[in-house]
Coordinates of C-alpha atoms in Angstrom, one line a residue:
M2 CA 10.4 16.4 -16.2
T3 CA 12.6 15.6 -13.2
P4 CA 16.3 16.3 -13.9
A5 CA 18.7 13.6 -13.7
M6 CA 20.0 12.8 -10.2
T7 CA 23.4 11.7 -9.2
P8 CA 24.3 8.0 -9.3
A9 CA 22.9 5.9 -6.4
T10 CA 25.0 5.6 -3.3
T11 CA 25.0 2.8 -0.7
L12 CA 23.8 4.1 2.5
A13 CA 26.3 4.1 5.3
A14 CA 24.1 5.5 8.0
P15 CA 20.6 6.9 8.0
R16 CA 20.2 10.8 7.8
T17 CA 18.2 12.2 10.8
R18 CA 15.4 14.7 10.3
G19 CA 12.4 15.8 12.2
A20 CA 9.2 13.7 11.8
P21 CA 7.0 15.2 9.0
T22 CA 3.5 16.2 9.7
S23 CA 0.8 14.8 7.2
P24 CA -1.2 17.3 5.2
R25 CA -4.7 16.1 6.0
R26 CA -6.7 13.3 7.7
S27 CA -6.6 10.8 4.8
T28 CA -2.7 10.7 5.1
L29 CA -2.8 9.4 8.6
P30 CA -1.8 12.5 10.4
G31 CA 1.2 12.3 12.6
I32 CA -1.0 12.4 15.8
G33 CA 0.4 9.2 17.3
V34 CA 0.8 7.5 13.9
V35 CA 3.9 9.1 12.7
G36 CA 6.8 7.3 11.5
L37 CA 6.7 3.5 11.6
L38 CA 7.8 1.9 8.4
V39 CA 10.2 -0.8 8.3
V40 CA 11.2 -2.4 5.2
A41 CA 10.9 -6.0 6.3
V42 CA 12.8 -8.6 4.2
L43 CA 11.8 -12.2 4.3
L44 CA 15.1 -14.1 4.3
A45 CA 16.0 -16.3 1.4
L46 CA 14.0 -19.0 3.2
P47 CA 10.9 -19.4 1.0
V48 CA 7.6 -18.6 2.6
Q49 CA 6.3 -22.1 1.5
A50 CA 8.7 -23.5 4.1
V51 CA 7.5 -21.1 6.9
P52 CA 5.0 -22.8 9.2
R53 CA 1.6 -21.4 9.6
T54 CA 2.3 -21.0 13.3
D55 CA 5.3 -19.6 15.2
L56 CA 5.7 -16.7 12.8
G57 CA 7.6 -13.6 13.9
W58 CA 9.6 -10.5 12.9
A59 CA 13.4 -10.5 13.0
T60 CA 14.8 -6.9 13.0
V61 CA 17.7 -5.8 11.0
D62 CA 19.5 -2.5 10.3
N63 CA 17.5 0.7 9.4
P64 CA 18.1 2.0 5.8
V65 CA 16.4 5.5 6.4
A66 CA 15.4 7.8 9.4
G67 CA 11.9 8.7 8.3
S68 CA 8.6 6.9 8.4
I69 CA 8.1 4.6 5.4
R70 CA 4.8 3.5 4.3
A71 CA 5.7 3.1 0.5
L72 CA 7.0 -0.5 0.1
D73 CA 7.2 -3.0 -2.7
A74 CA 8.7 -6.5 -2.8
V75 CA 10.0 -7.8 -6.1
S76 CA 11.7 -10.9 -4.7
A77 CA 13.6 -12.1 -1.7
D78 CA 16.6 -10.0 -3.0
V79 CA 14.9 -7.0 -4.5
A80 CA 12.7 -4.5 -2.7
W81 CA 12.0 -0.7 -2.9
A82 CA 10.7 1.6 -0.2
A83 CA 10.2 5.3 0.2
S84 CA 9.6 7.6 3.3
D85 CA 7.6 10.7 4.5
D86 CA 11.0 12.6 4.3
G87 CA 11.3 12.2 0.5
E88 CA 13.8 9.3 0.9
V89 CA 13.8 6.5 -1.5
V90 CA 15.9 3.2 -1.0
R91 CA 16.4 0.0 -2.9
T92 CA 18.1 -3.2 -2.0
T93 CA 19.2 -6.0 -4.4
D94 CA 20.8 -8.3 -1.8
G95 CA 17.9 -9.2 0.4
G96 CA 18.3 -6.1 2.7
S97 CA 22.0 -6.5 3.5
T98 CA 22.7 -3.1 1.9
W99 CA 20.5 -0.3 0.6
S100 CA 21.2 2.4 -2.0
A101 CA 19.7 5.9 -1.8
V102 CA 18.0 6.5 -4.9
A103 CA 15.6 9.4 -4.3
P104 CA 14.7 12.0 -6.9
P105 CA 16.5 15.3 -6.6
D106 CA 15.0 17.9 -4.3
S107 CA 12.4 15.4 -2.9
E108 CA 13.0 16.2 0.8
D109 CA 9.5 17.9 1.1
L110 CA 7.6 15.1 -0.6
L111 CA 5.5 12.6 1.2
F112 CA 6.1 9.3 -0.5
R113 CA 3.2 6.9 0.2
D114 CA 3.3 4.1 -2.4
I115 CA 5.8 2.7 -4.8
E116 CA 5.3 -0.1 -7.4
A117 CA 8.3 -1.9 -8.5
F118 CA 8.6 -4.2 -11.6
D119 CA 12.2 -5.3 -11.1
A120 CA 15.6 -3.9 -9.7
R121 CA 15.6 -1.2 -12.4
R122 CA 11.9 -0.1 -12.9
A123 CA 9.5 1.4 -10.4
V124 CA 6.8 4.0 -10.2
L125 CA 6.5 6.3 -7.2
L126 CA 3.6 8.2 -5.7
A127 CA 3.9 11.5 -3.6
I128 CA 0.7 12.6 -1.9
G129 CA -0.8 15.9 -0.8
E130 CA -3.4 18.4 -1.9
G131 CA -2.8 20.1 -5.3
D132 CA 0.6 19.7 -6.9
A133 CA 1.9 17.9 -3.9
S134 CA 0.4 14.7 -5.4
R135 CA 2.9 13.5 -8.0
I136 CA 3.9 10.5 -9.8
L137 CA 7.5 9.7 -11.0
R138 CA 9.0 6.7 -12.8
T139 CA 12.6 5.3 -13.2
D140 CA 14.0 2.9 -15.6
D141 CA 17.5 2.8 -14.3
G142 CA 17.4 1.7 -10.7
G143 CA 16.6 5.3 -9.4
A144 CA 19.7 6.9 -10.9
T145 CA 17.3 9.2 -12.8
W146 CA 13.5 9.9 -12.4
Q147 CA 10.9 11.3 -14.8
E148 CA 7.9 13.1 -13.4
T149 CA 4.9 11.7 -15.3
F150 CA 2.1 13.3 -13.4
R151 CA 1.6 16.5 -11.3
N152 CA -1.9 17.0 -9.9
P153 CA -3.5 20.1 -11.6
E154 CA -6.4 20.4 -9.2
P155 CA -5.9 22.4 -6.1
A156 CA -8.4 20.2 -4.0
A157 CA -7.5 16.8 -5.4
F158 CA -5.5 14.4 -3.4
Y159 CA -4.1 11.0 -4.4
N160 CA -3.7 8.2 -1.9
C161 CA -2.5 4.8 -3.4
M162 CA -1.7 2.9 -6.6
A163 CA -1.5 -0.6 -8.0
F164 CA -0.4 -2.4 -11.2
W165 CA -2.0 -5.3 -13.0
T166 CA 0.9 -5.6 -15.4
R167 CA 4.1 -3.7 -16.1
R168 CA 1.9 -1.5 -18.4
H169 CA -1.5 -1.2 -16.8
G170 CA -2.0 0.5 -13.5
I171 CA -4.4 2.5 -11.4
V172 CA -4.1 5.4 -8.9
V173 CA -6.9 6.3 -6.4
G174 CA -7.5 9.6 -4.7
D175 CA -10.2 11.4 -2.6
T176 CA -13.4 12.9 -3.8
I177 CA -14.0 16.2 -5.6
D178 CA -17.6 17.3 -5.7
G179 CA -18.8 13.9 -4.5
V180 CA -16.8 11.7 -6.9
F181 CA -13.6 9.9 -6.2
R182 CA -10.6 10.8 -8.5
V183 CA -9.1 7.8 -10.3
L184 CA -6.3 7.6 -12.8
T185 CA -5.2 4.8 -15.0
T186 CA -2.1 4.1 -17.2
S187 CA -1.6 1.8 -20.1
D188 CA 2.1 2.5 -20.7
G189 CA 3.7 1.7 -17.4
G190 CA 3.0 4.9 -15.8
R191 CA 4.6 7.2 -18.4
T192 CA 1.2 8.9 -19.0
W193 CA -2.0 8.9 -17.0
T194 CA -5.7 9.5 -17.9
R195 CA -8.4 10.4 -15.4
V196 CA -11.4 8.2 -15.2
P197 CA -14.6 10.2 -16.1
D198 CA -16.8 11.1 -13.3
D199 CA -19.9 9.1 -14.7
A200 CA -17.8 5.9 -14.6
L201 CA -17.9 6.0 -10.6
P202 CA -20.8 5.8 -8.3
P203 CA -21.2 9.0 -6.2
A204 CA -19.4 9.1 -2.9
S205 CA -21.4 9.3 0.4
G206 CA -19.2 11.6 2.5
E207 CA -16.3 9.2 2.2
F208 CA -12.5 9.6 1.6
G209 CA -9.5 7.2 1.4
F210 CA -6.5 6.6 3.5
S211 CA -2.8 6.8 2.6
A212 CA -1.8 4.3 5.2
S213 CA 0.3 1.8 3.4
G214 CA -0.2 1.8 -0.4
T215 CA -2.9 -0.8 -0.2
C216 CA -6.1 1.2 -0.1
V217 CA -6.4 -0.2 -3.7
A218 CA -5.7 -3.8 -4.8
V219 CA -5.7 -5.5 -8.1
A220 CA -6.1 -9.2 -9.1
G221 CA -6.2 -11.0 -12.4
G222 CA -5.7 -8.8 -15.4
H223 CA -8.8 -6.3 -15.0
D224 CA -10.2 -6.2 -11.5
A225 CA -9.4 -3.5 -8.9
W226 CA -10.9 -2.5 -5.6
F227 CA -10.5 0.5 -3.4
G228 CA -11.7 1.1 0.1
T229 CA -13.3 4.1 1.9
G230 CA -14.0 5.5 5.3
G231 CA -15.5 8.5 7.0
A232 CA -19.2 8.5 6.5
A233 CA -19.3 4.9 5.1
A234 CA -16.9 2.0 4.8
R235 CA -17.5 0.7 1.3
V236 CA -15.5 -0.9 -1.5
F237 CA -15.6 0.3 -5.1
H238 CA -14.8 -2.4 -7.7
T239 CA -13.9 -2.3 -11.3
D240 CA -13.6 -5.5 -13.7
D241 CA -12.6 -3.6 -16.8
R242 CA -9.4 -1.7 -15.6
G243 CA -11.2 1.4 -14.5
Q244 CA -13.8 2.0 -17.3
S245 CA -16.8 1.5 -14.9
F246 CA -17.2 0.9 -11.2
E247 CA -19.7 -0.6 -8.9
V248 CA -19.8 -0.1 -5.0
S249 CA -20.7 -2.4 -2.2
D250 CA -21.1 -2.0 1.6
T251 CA -18.9 -3.7 4.1
P252 CA -19.5 -4.7 7.7
L253 CA -16.4 -2.6 8.8
R254 CA -17.1 0.3 11.1
A255 CA -16.9 3.8 9.6
T256 CA -15.7 6.7 11.6
D257 CA -14.1 10.2 11.1
A258 CA -10.7 8.4 11.3
G259 CA -11.9 4.8 10.4
G260 CA -13.0 2.6 7.6
V261 CA -11.3 0.3 5.1
F262 CA -7.6 1.0 5.2
T263 CA -6.3 -2.0 3.3
L264 CA -7.5 -4.6 0.7
A265 CA -5.8 -7.8 -0.5
F266 CA -7.1 -10.2 -3.1
R267 CA -5.7 -13.6 -3.8
T268 CA -7.9 -14.0 -7.0
P269 CA -10.5 -11.9 -8.6
R270 CA -13.1 -13.5 -6.2
Y271 CA -11.2 -14.0 -2.9
G272 CA -10.2 -11.0 -0.8
V273 CA -10.0 -9.4 2.5
A274 CA -10.7 -5.9 3.7
L275 CA -9.3 -4.6 7.0
G276 CA -9.0 -1.3 8.9
G277 CA -10.2 0.1 12.2
D278 CA -9.7 3.7 13.6
F279 CA -6.1 4.9 13.5
L280 CA -6.8 7.2 16.4
A281 CA -7.8 4.0 18.4
P282 CA -4.9 1.6 17.2
D283 CA -5.7 -0.8 20.0
V284 CA -9.4 -1.3 19.1
A285 CA -10.6 -3.7 16.3
V286 CA -14.2 -3.8 16.5
D287 CA -15.8 -4.6 13.1
A288 CA -12.4 -4.2 11.5
A289 CA -12.1 -7.1 9.0
A290 CA -14.2 -8.8 6.5
T291 CA -13.9 -11.3 3.5
T292 CA -15.5 -11.7 0.1
R293 CA -15.8 -14.8 -2.0
D294 CA -17.6 -13.1 -4.9
G295 CA -15.2 -10.5 -6.0
G296 CA -16.5 -7.8 -3.6
D297 CA -20.1 -8.0 -4.4
T298 CA -20.8 -9.0 -0.8
W299 CA -18.7 -9.0 2.4
L300 CA -18.9 -11.1 5.5
P301 CA -17.4 -10.1 8.9
A302 CA -14.5 -11.9 10.3
D303 CA -15.3 -14.3 13.3
A304 CA -16.2 -12.0 16.2
D305 CA -14.2 -14.4 18.6
A306 CA -11.1 -14.2 16.4
T307 CA -10.6 -10.8 14.9
P308 CA -7.4 -8.8 14.4
T309 CA -6.1 -7.3 17.6
G310 CA -6.0 -3.7 16.7
Y311 CA -6.3 -1.2 13.8
R312 CA -4.6 -2.7 10.7
S313 CA -3.2 -0.6 7.9
G314 CA -1.5 -3.2 5.5
S315 CA -2.2 -6.7 4.5
A316 CA -0.9 -9.3 2.0
W317 CA -1.6 -12.9 0.9
V318 CA 1.5 -15.3 1.5
T319 CA 2.5 -16.7 -1.9
G320 CA 2.6 -20.5 -1.7
L321 CA 0.1 -20.7 1.1
P322 CA -3.1 -20.0 -0.6
H323 CA -5.3 -19.5 2.5
T324 CA -2.8 -17.5 4.5
V325 CA -3.0 -13.7 4.9
V326 CA -0.9 -11.4 7.1
A327 CA -2.1 -8.1 8.5
V328 CA 0.0 -5.4 10.2
G329 CA -0.7 -2.2 12.2
P330 CA 1.1 -0.1 14.8
N331 CA 0.4 -2.4 17.7
G332 CA 1.3 -5.7 16.1
S333 CA 0.7 -8.3 13.5
D334 CA -2.0 -10.9 12.9
V335 CA -2.3 -13.9 10.6
S336 CA -5.2 -15.9 9.2
S337 CA -4.8 -19.3 7.7
D338 CA -8.5 -19.7 6.6
G339 CA -8.6 -16.8 4.2
G340 CA -9.4 -14.0 6.7
T341 CA -12.2 -15.4 8.7
R342 CA -10.3 -16.2 11.8
W343 CA -7.2 -14.3 12.9
R344 CA -4.4 -14.8 15.5
R345 CA -2.0 -12.4 16.7
F346 CA 1.6 -13.6 16.3
S347 CA 3.7 -10.4 17.1
D348 CA 3.6 -7.2 19.1
V349 CA 6.1 -5.4 16.6
G350 CA 4.2 -2.6 14.9
W351 CA 4.4 -2.0 11.2
H352 CA 2.5 0.1 8.5
A353 CA 2.9 -2.0 5.5
V354 CA 3.5 -5.6 4.4
E355 CA 4.3 -7.0 1.0
C356 CA 4.7 -10.5 -0.2
A357 CA 6.6 -11.2 -3.5
R358 CA 5.9 -13.8 -6.1
D359 CA 8.7 -16.0 -4.9
G360 CA 7.1 -16.4 -1.5
S361 CA 9.3 -13.8 0.3
C362 CA 7.5 -11.2 2.6
W363 CA 8.6 -7.7 3.5
A364 CA 7.0 -5.3 6.2
A365 CA 7.4 -1.6 7.0
G366 CA 7.3 0.2 10.3
S367 CA 8.7 3.2 12.3
G368 CA 12.0 5.1 12.4
G369 CA 13.3 3.3 9.3
R370 CA 13.3 0.0 11.1
I371 CA 13.8 -3.2 8.9
G372 CA 12.3 -6.5 9.8
V373 CA 12.1 -10.0 8.4
L374 CA 9.2 -12.5 8.7
V375 CA 10.5 -15.7 10.0
G376 CA 9.0 -19.1 11.2
G377 CA 9.8 -20.6 14.5

């Protein structure tokens, strides 16, 4: 159990620390990919009112100094984010002010995903081999945290998580002996159960990426998908909350540093998969695909209108059912036809993007920057 921390304090200025190094390749090592995350807050202006063209990012103050890839948007007012420096911040006023709400003694933890249910309840994932992979939960806005999982396997490594409901969630890790590690919860992240090996198809020299918290995606009440890279760029799919999985090939290019980095599903049938090679951030050959049958088959994006670089995060824009945004270190792209054709709309680099149910969208990038998605 993690001891109680001192009450949350409003950040007056970011604390400075050296950039952390990532423990292994599936964490996007810091070789040219260190620190980007910005917690981008979409202003009170609802996304429904934002035009499909003339999008852009408006930068605001930095809530932290470190690189943030862990981000979740609850609404236009409430968002949570966490960094590679063990920092956790929360806003309840649309990003005007941020509170430091990290667990005690977390400076050495690499936070790579956070799933927030409201302004008080959130589940936090730290990554790394062995006991560096941990899951914590707060029910009081980060004033105190409870550690609910510490990885007992020295070679296991967890990458990302998602929740169907406030109670039901899933965490995906890399392979052990040719089988991906998957955890599920049915009590809001208070306890976790490992999915049996025989529920998953064998891996084929693959691993996952801790790039933005979106290497796993959920839709509906039971479906989840996670992407792979390395020897193959495939997507694993469950329609029963992790009790069983099937796997399908994608047209995305697989490399030692590339494959499927991010998945986003609008419904249990309509989704996108994006990626590329994080060592070649300006290259986007065979880096995007769509599905219309729940991931059974994948079609490549239009070769004449693909994303314009490696993309680590993606999100559907609430209220615009065919619009999806993708971000990466060299800029941002948008598709208004469900992921078939893409258009670059910004040169600002980000690691993660999240859109809340009320239509607000937040993104994340380097050096603790904060940005806001706006329409022209």
